[in-house]
């Protein structure tokens, strides 16, 4: 994994979404138009938290987040999401 030169501020988290499955359990290939937006990812970087709320996730955690959570961005050809820690639903 390459070093990312981005540091989220306050309670924001940088997440790399996990690639969606391309086939079903029975072996059917899922076309791109039928794939749903991935809702699971790995935490790449975290902010320092706020004065009242320290960060509970840490770098390397696998997390679940809402379908429309965060802002998509592309760094060095890789897609990431930057979101508030409150948008994270669970740590897996």
mmCIF file with all atom_site columns, C-alpha atoms in Angstrom:
data_model
loop_
_atom_site.group_PDB
_atom_site.id
_atom_site.type_symbol
_atom_site.label_atom_id
_atom_site.label_alt_id
_atom_site.label_comp_id
_atom_site.label_asym_id
_atom_site.label_entity_id
_atom_site.label_seq_id
_atom_site.pdbx_PDB_ins_code
_atom_site.Cartn_x
_atom_site.Cartn_y
_atom_site.Cartn_z
_atom_site.occupancy
_atom_site.B_iso_or_equiv
_atom_site.pdbx_formal_charge
_atom_site.auth_seq_id
_atom_site.auth_comp_id
_atom_site.auth_asym_id
_atom_site.auth_atom_id
_atom_site.pdbx_PDB_model_num
ATOM 1  C CA . UNK A 1 1  ? 0.000   0.000   0.000   1.00 0.00 ? 1  UNK A CA 1
ATOM 2  C CA . UNK A 1 2  ? 1.382   3.395   -0.914  1.00 0.00 ? 2  UNK A CA 1
ATOM 3  C CA . UNK A 1 3  ? 1.742   6.228   1.581   1.00 0.00 ? 3  UNK A CA 1
ATOM 4  C CA . UNK A 1 4  ? -1.176  8.672   1.376   1.00 0.00 ? 4  UNK A CA 1
ATOM 5  C CA . UNK A 1 5  ? -0.303  12.344  1.867   1.00 0.00 ? 5  UNK A CA 1
ATOM 6  C CA . UNK A 1 6  ? -3.695  13.395  3.178   1.00 0.00 ? 6  UNK A CA 1
ATOM 7  C CA . UNK A 1 7  ? -4.659  14.018  6.804   1.00 0.00 ? 7  UNK A CA 1
ATOM 8  C CA . UNK A 1 8  ? -8.390  14.317  7.566   1.00 0.00 ? 8  UNK A CA 1
ATOM 9  C CA . UNK A 1 9  ? -9.340  17.130  9.945   1.00 0.00 ? 9  UNK A CA 1
ATOM 10 C CA . UNK A 1 10 ? -11.348 16.931  13.194  1.00 0.00 ? 10 UNK A CA 1
ATOM 11 C CA . UNK A 1 11 ? -13.689 13.906  13.197  1.00 0.00 ? 11 UNK A CA 1
ATOM 12 C CA . UNK A 1 12 ? -13.263 12.952  9.544   1.00 0.00 ? 12 UNK A CA 1
ATOM 13 C CA . UNK A 1 13 ? -12.060 9.564   8.311   1.00 0.00 ? 13 UNK A CA 1
ATOM 14 C CA . UNK A 1 14 ? -10.498 8.511   4.974   1.00 0.00 ? 14 UNK A CA 1
ATOM 15 C CA . UNK A 1 15 ? -11.879 5.121   3.880   1.00 0.00 ? 15 UNK A CA 1
ATOM 16 C CA . UNK A 1 16 ? -10.908 2.930   0.924   1.00 0.00 ? 16 UNK A CA 1
ATOM 17 C CA . UNK A 1 17 ? -14.041 1.025   -0.162  1.00 0.00 ? 17 UNK A CA 1
ATOM 18 C CA . UNK A 1 18 ? -13.624 -2.732  -0.564  1.00 0.00 ? 18 UNK A CA 1
ATOM 19 C CA . UNK A 1 19 ? -14.125 -3.882  -4.143  1.00 0.00 ? 19 UNK A CA 1
ATOM 20 C CA . UNK A 1 20 ? -17.626 -5.191  -4.893  1.00 0.00 ? 20 UNK A CA 1
ATOM 21 C CA . UNK A 1 21 ? -18.077 -8.843  -5.791  1.00 0.00 ? 21 UNK A CA 1
ATOM 22 C CA . UNK A 1 22 ? -18.129 -9.516  -9.540  1.00 0.00 ? 22 UNK A CA 1
ATOM 23 C CA . UNK A 1 23 ? -19.833 -12.924 -9.314  1.00 0.00 ? 23 UNK A CA 1
ATOM 24 C CA . UNK A 1 24 ? -22.594 -14.402 -7.190  1.00 0.00 ? 24 UNK A CA 1
ATOM 25 C CA . UNK A 1 25 ? -22.164 -17.446 -4.945  1.00 0.00 ? 25 UNK A CA 1
ATOM 26 C CA . UNK A 1 26 ? -23.574 -19.617 -7.732  1.00 0.00 ? 26 UNK A CA 1
ATOM 27 C CA . UNK A 1 27 ? -21.072 -18.251 -10.273 1.00 0.00 ? 27 UNK A CA 1
ATOM 28 C CA . UNK A 1 28 ? -23.207 -15.733 -12.189 1.00 0.00 ? 28 UNK A CA 1
ATOM 29 C CA . UNK A 1 29 ? -21.313 -12.665 -13.382 1.00 0.00 ? 29 UNK A CA 1
ATOM 30 C CA . UNK A 1 30 ? -22.775 -9.372  -12.140 1.00 0.00 ? 30 UNK A CA 1
ATOM 31 C CA . UNK A 1 31 ? -22.689 -6.611  -14.808 1.00 0.00 ? 31 UNK A CA 1
ATOM 32 C CA . UNK A 1 32 ? -21.423 -3.161  -13.800 1.00 0.00 ? 32 UNK A CA 1
ATOM 33 C CA . UNK A 1 33 ? -24.891 -1.659  -14.254 1.00 0.00 ? 33 UNK A CA 1
ATOM 34 C CA . UNK A 1 34 ? -26.377 -4.023  -11.642 1.00 0.00 ? 34 UNK A CA 1
ATOM 35 C CA . UNK A 1 35 ? -23.722 -3.567  -8.945  1.00 0.00 ? 35 UNK A CA 1
ATOM 36 C CA . UNK A 1 36 ? -24.694 -1.659  -5.833  1.00 0.00 ? 36 UNK A CA 1
ATOM 37 C CA . UNK A 1 37 ? -22.482 0.928   -4.183  1.00 0.00 ? 37 UNK A CA 1
ATOM 38 C CA . UNK A 1 38 ? -20.143 -0.771  -1.731  1.00 0.00 ? 38 UNK A CA 1
ATOM 39 C CA . UNK A 1 39 ? -20.858 -0.065  1.956   1.00 0.00 ? 39 UNK A CA 1
ATOM 40 C CA . UNK A 1 40 ? -17.750 -1.595  3.510   1.00 0.00 ? 40 UNK A CA 1
ATOM 41 C CA . UNK A 1 41 ? -14.208 -0.308  3.553   1.00 0.00 ? 41 UNK A CA 1
ATOM 42 C CA . UNK A 1 42 ? -10.865 -0.025  5.301   1.00 0.00 ? 42 UNK A CA 1
ATOM 43 C CA . UNK A 1 43 ? -9.848  3.044   7.315   1.00 0.00 ? 43 UNK A CA 1
ATOM 44 C CA . UNK A 1 44 ? -6.734  4.593   5.744   1.00 0.00 ? 44 UNK A CA 1
ATOM 45 C CA . UNK A 1 45 ? -6.360  7.801   7.814   1.00 0.00 ? 45 UNK A CA 1
ATOM 46 C CA . UNK A 1 46 ? -8.177  9.525   10.673  1.00 0.00 ? 46 UNK A CA 1
ATOM 47 C CA . UNK A 1 47 ? -8.385  13.042  12.052  1.00 0.00 ? 47 UNK A CA 1
ATOM 48 C CA . UNK A 1 48 ? -7.554  14.042  15.619  1.00 0.00 ? 48 UNK A CA 1
ATOM 49 C CA . UNK A 1 49 ? -11.181 14.055  16.776  1.00 0.00 ? 49 UNK A CA 1
ATOM 50 C CA . UNK A 1 50 ? -12.952 16.963  18.403  1.00 0.00 ? 50 UNK A CA 1
ATOM 51 C CA . UNK A 1 51 ? -12.454 18.438  21.853  1.00 0.00 ? 51 UNK A CA 1
ATOM 52 C CA . UNK A 1 52 ? -15.576 16.676  23.159  1.00 0.00 ? 52 UNK A CA 1
ATOM 53 C CA . UNK A 1 53 ? -15.355 13.420  21.153  1.00 0.00 ? 53 UNK A CA 1
ATOM 54 C CA . UNK A 1 54 ? -12.133 11.413  20.702  1.00 0.00 ? 54 UNK A CA 1
ATOM 55 C CA . UNK A 1 55 ? -11.886 9.112   17.675  1.00 0.00 ? 55 UNK A CA 1
ATOM 56 C CA . UNK A 1 56 ? -13.058 5.529   18.229  1.00 0.00 ? 56 UNK A CA 1
ATOM 57 C CA . UNK A 1 57 ? -11.936 4.035   14.902  1.00 0.00 ? 57 UNK A CA 1
ATOM 58 C CA . UNK A 1 58 ? -8.286  3.474   14.100  1.00 0.00 ? 58 UNK A CA 1
ATOM 59 C CA . UNK A 1 59 ? -6.259  3.021   10.924  1.00 0.00 ? 59 UNK A CA 1
ATOM 60 C CA . UNK A 1 60 ? -6.697  -0.478  9.519   1.00 0.00 ? 60 UNK A CA 1
ATOM 61 C CA . UNK A 1 61 ? -10.224 -1.053  10.878  1.00 0.00 ? 61 UNK A CA 1
ATOM 62 C CA . UNK A 1 62 ? -12.804 -2.520  8.497   1.00 0.00 ? 62 UNK A CA 1
ATOM 63 C CA . UNK A 1 63 ? -15.983 -0.456  8.795   1.00 0.00 ? 63 UNK A CA 1
ATOM 64 C CA . UNK A 1 64 ? -19.548 -0.392  7.520   1.00 0.00 ? 64 UNK A CA 1
ATOM 65 C CA . UNK A 1 65 ? -20.985 2.951   6.448   1.00 0.00 ? 65 UNK A CA 1
ATOM 66 C CA . UNK A 1 66 ? -24.223 4.313   5.006   1.00 0.00 ? 66 UNK A CA 1
ATOM 67 C CA . UNK A 1 67 ? -25.004 3.990   1.308   1.00 0.00 ? 67 UNK A CA 1
ATOM 68 C CA . UNK A 1 68 ? -24.763 7.747   0.671   1.00 0.00 ? 68 UNK A CA 1
ATOM 69 C CA . UNK A 1 69 ? -22.153 8.559   3.336   1.00 0.00 ? 69 UNK A CA 1
ATOM 70 C CA . UNK A 1 70 ? -19.105 10.652  2.622   1.00 0.00 ? 70 UNK A CA 1
ATOM 71 C CA . UNK A 1 71 ? -17.601 12.412  -0.343  1.00 0.00 ? 71 UNK A CA 1
ATOM 72 C CA . UNK A 1 72 ? -15.887 10.462  -3.097  1.00 0.00 ? 72 UNK A CA 1
ATOM 73 C CA . UNK A 1 73 ? -12.398 11.504  -4.154  1.00 0.00 ? 73 UNK A CA 1
ATOM 74 C CA . UNK A 1 74 ? -9.671  10.028  -6.339  1.00 0.00 ? 74 UNK A CA 1
ATOM 75 C CA . UNK A 1 75 ? -6.023  10.175  -5.255  1.00 0.00 ? 75 UNK A CA 1
ATOM 76 C CA . UNK A 1 76 ? -3.304  8.740   -7.491  1.00 0.00 ? 76 UNK A CA 1
ATOM 77 C CA . UNK A 1 77 ? -5.910  6.725   -9.429  1.00 0.00 ? 77 UNK A CA 1
ATOM 78 C CA . UNK A 1 78 ? -7.489  5.106   -6.356  1.00 0.00 ? 78 UNK A CA 1
ATOM 79 C CA . UNK A 1 79 ? -11.015 5.890   -5.153  1.00 0.00 ? 79 UNK A CA 1
ATOM 80 C CA . UNK A 1 80 ? -11.534 6.894   -1.513  1.00 0.00 ? 80 UNK A CA 1
ATOM 81 C CA . UNK A 1 81 ? -14.345 8.246   0.634   1.00 0.00 ? 81 UNK A CA 1
ATOM 82 C CA . UNK A 1 82 ? -13.893 10.954  3.226   1.00 0.00 ? 82 UNK A CA 1
ATOM 83 C CA . UNK A 1 83 ? -16.642 11.051  5.846   1.00 0.00 ? 83 UNK A CA 1
ATOM 84 C CA . UNK A 1 84 ? -17.414 12.029  9.404   1.00 0.00 ? 84 UNK A CA 1
ATOM 85 C CA . UNK A 1 85 ? -16.908 9.351   12.016  1.00 0.00 ? 85 UNK A CA 1
ATOM 86 C CA . UNK A 1 86 ? -20.646 9.623   12.800  1.00 0.00 ? 86 UNK A CA 1
ATOM 87 C CA . UNK A 1 87 ? -21.383 8.278   9.276   1.00 0.00 ? 87 UNK A CA 1
ATOM 88 C CA . UNK A 1 88 ? -19.682 4.994   10.206  1.00 0.00 ? 88 UNK A CA 1
ATOM 89 C CA . UNK A 1 89 ? -22.267 2.465   11.343  1.00 0.00 ? 89 UNK A CA 1
ATOM 90 C CA . UNK A 1 90 ? -20.062 -0.330  12.704  1.00 0.00 ? 90 UNK A CA 1
ATOM 91 C CA . UNK A 1 91 ? -16.550 -1.714  12.986  1.00 0.00 ? 91 UNK A CA 1
ATOM 92 C CA . UNK A 1 92 ? -16.323 -5.254  11.581  1.00 0.00 ? 92 UNK A CA 1
#
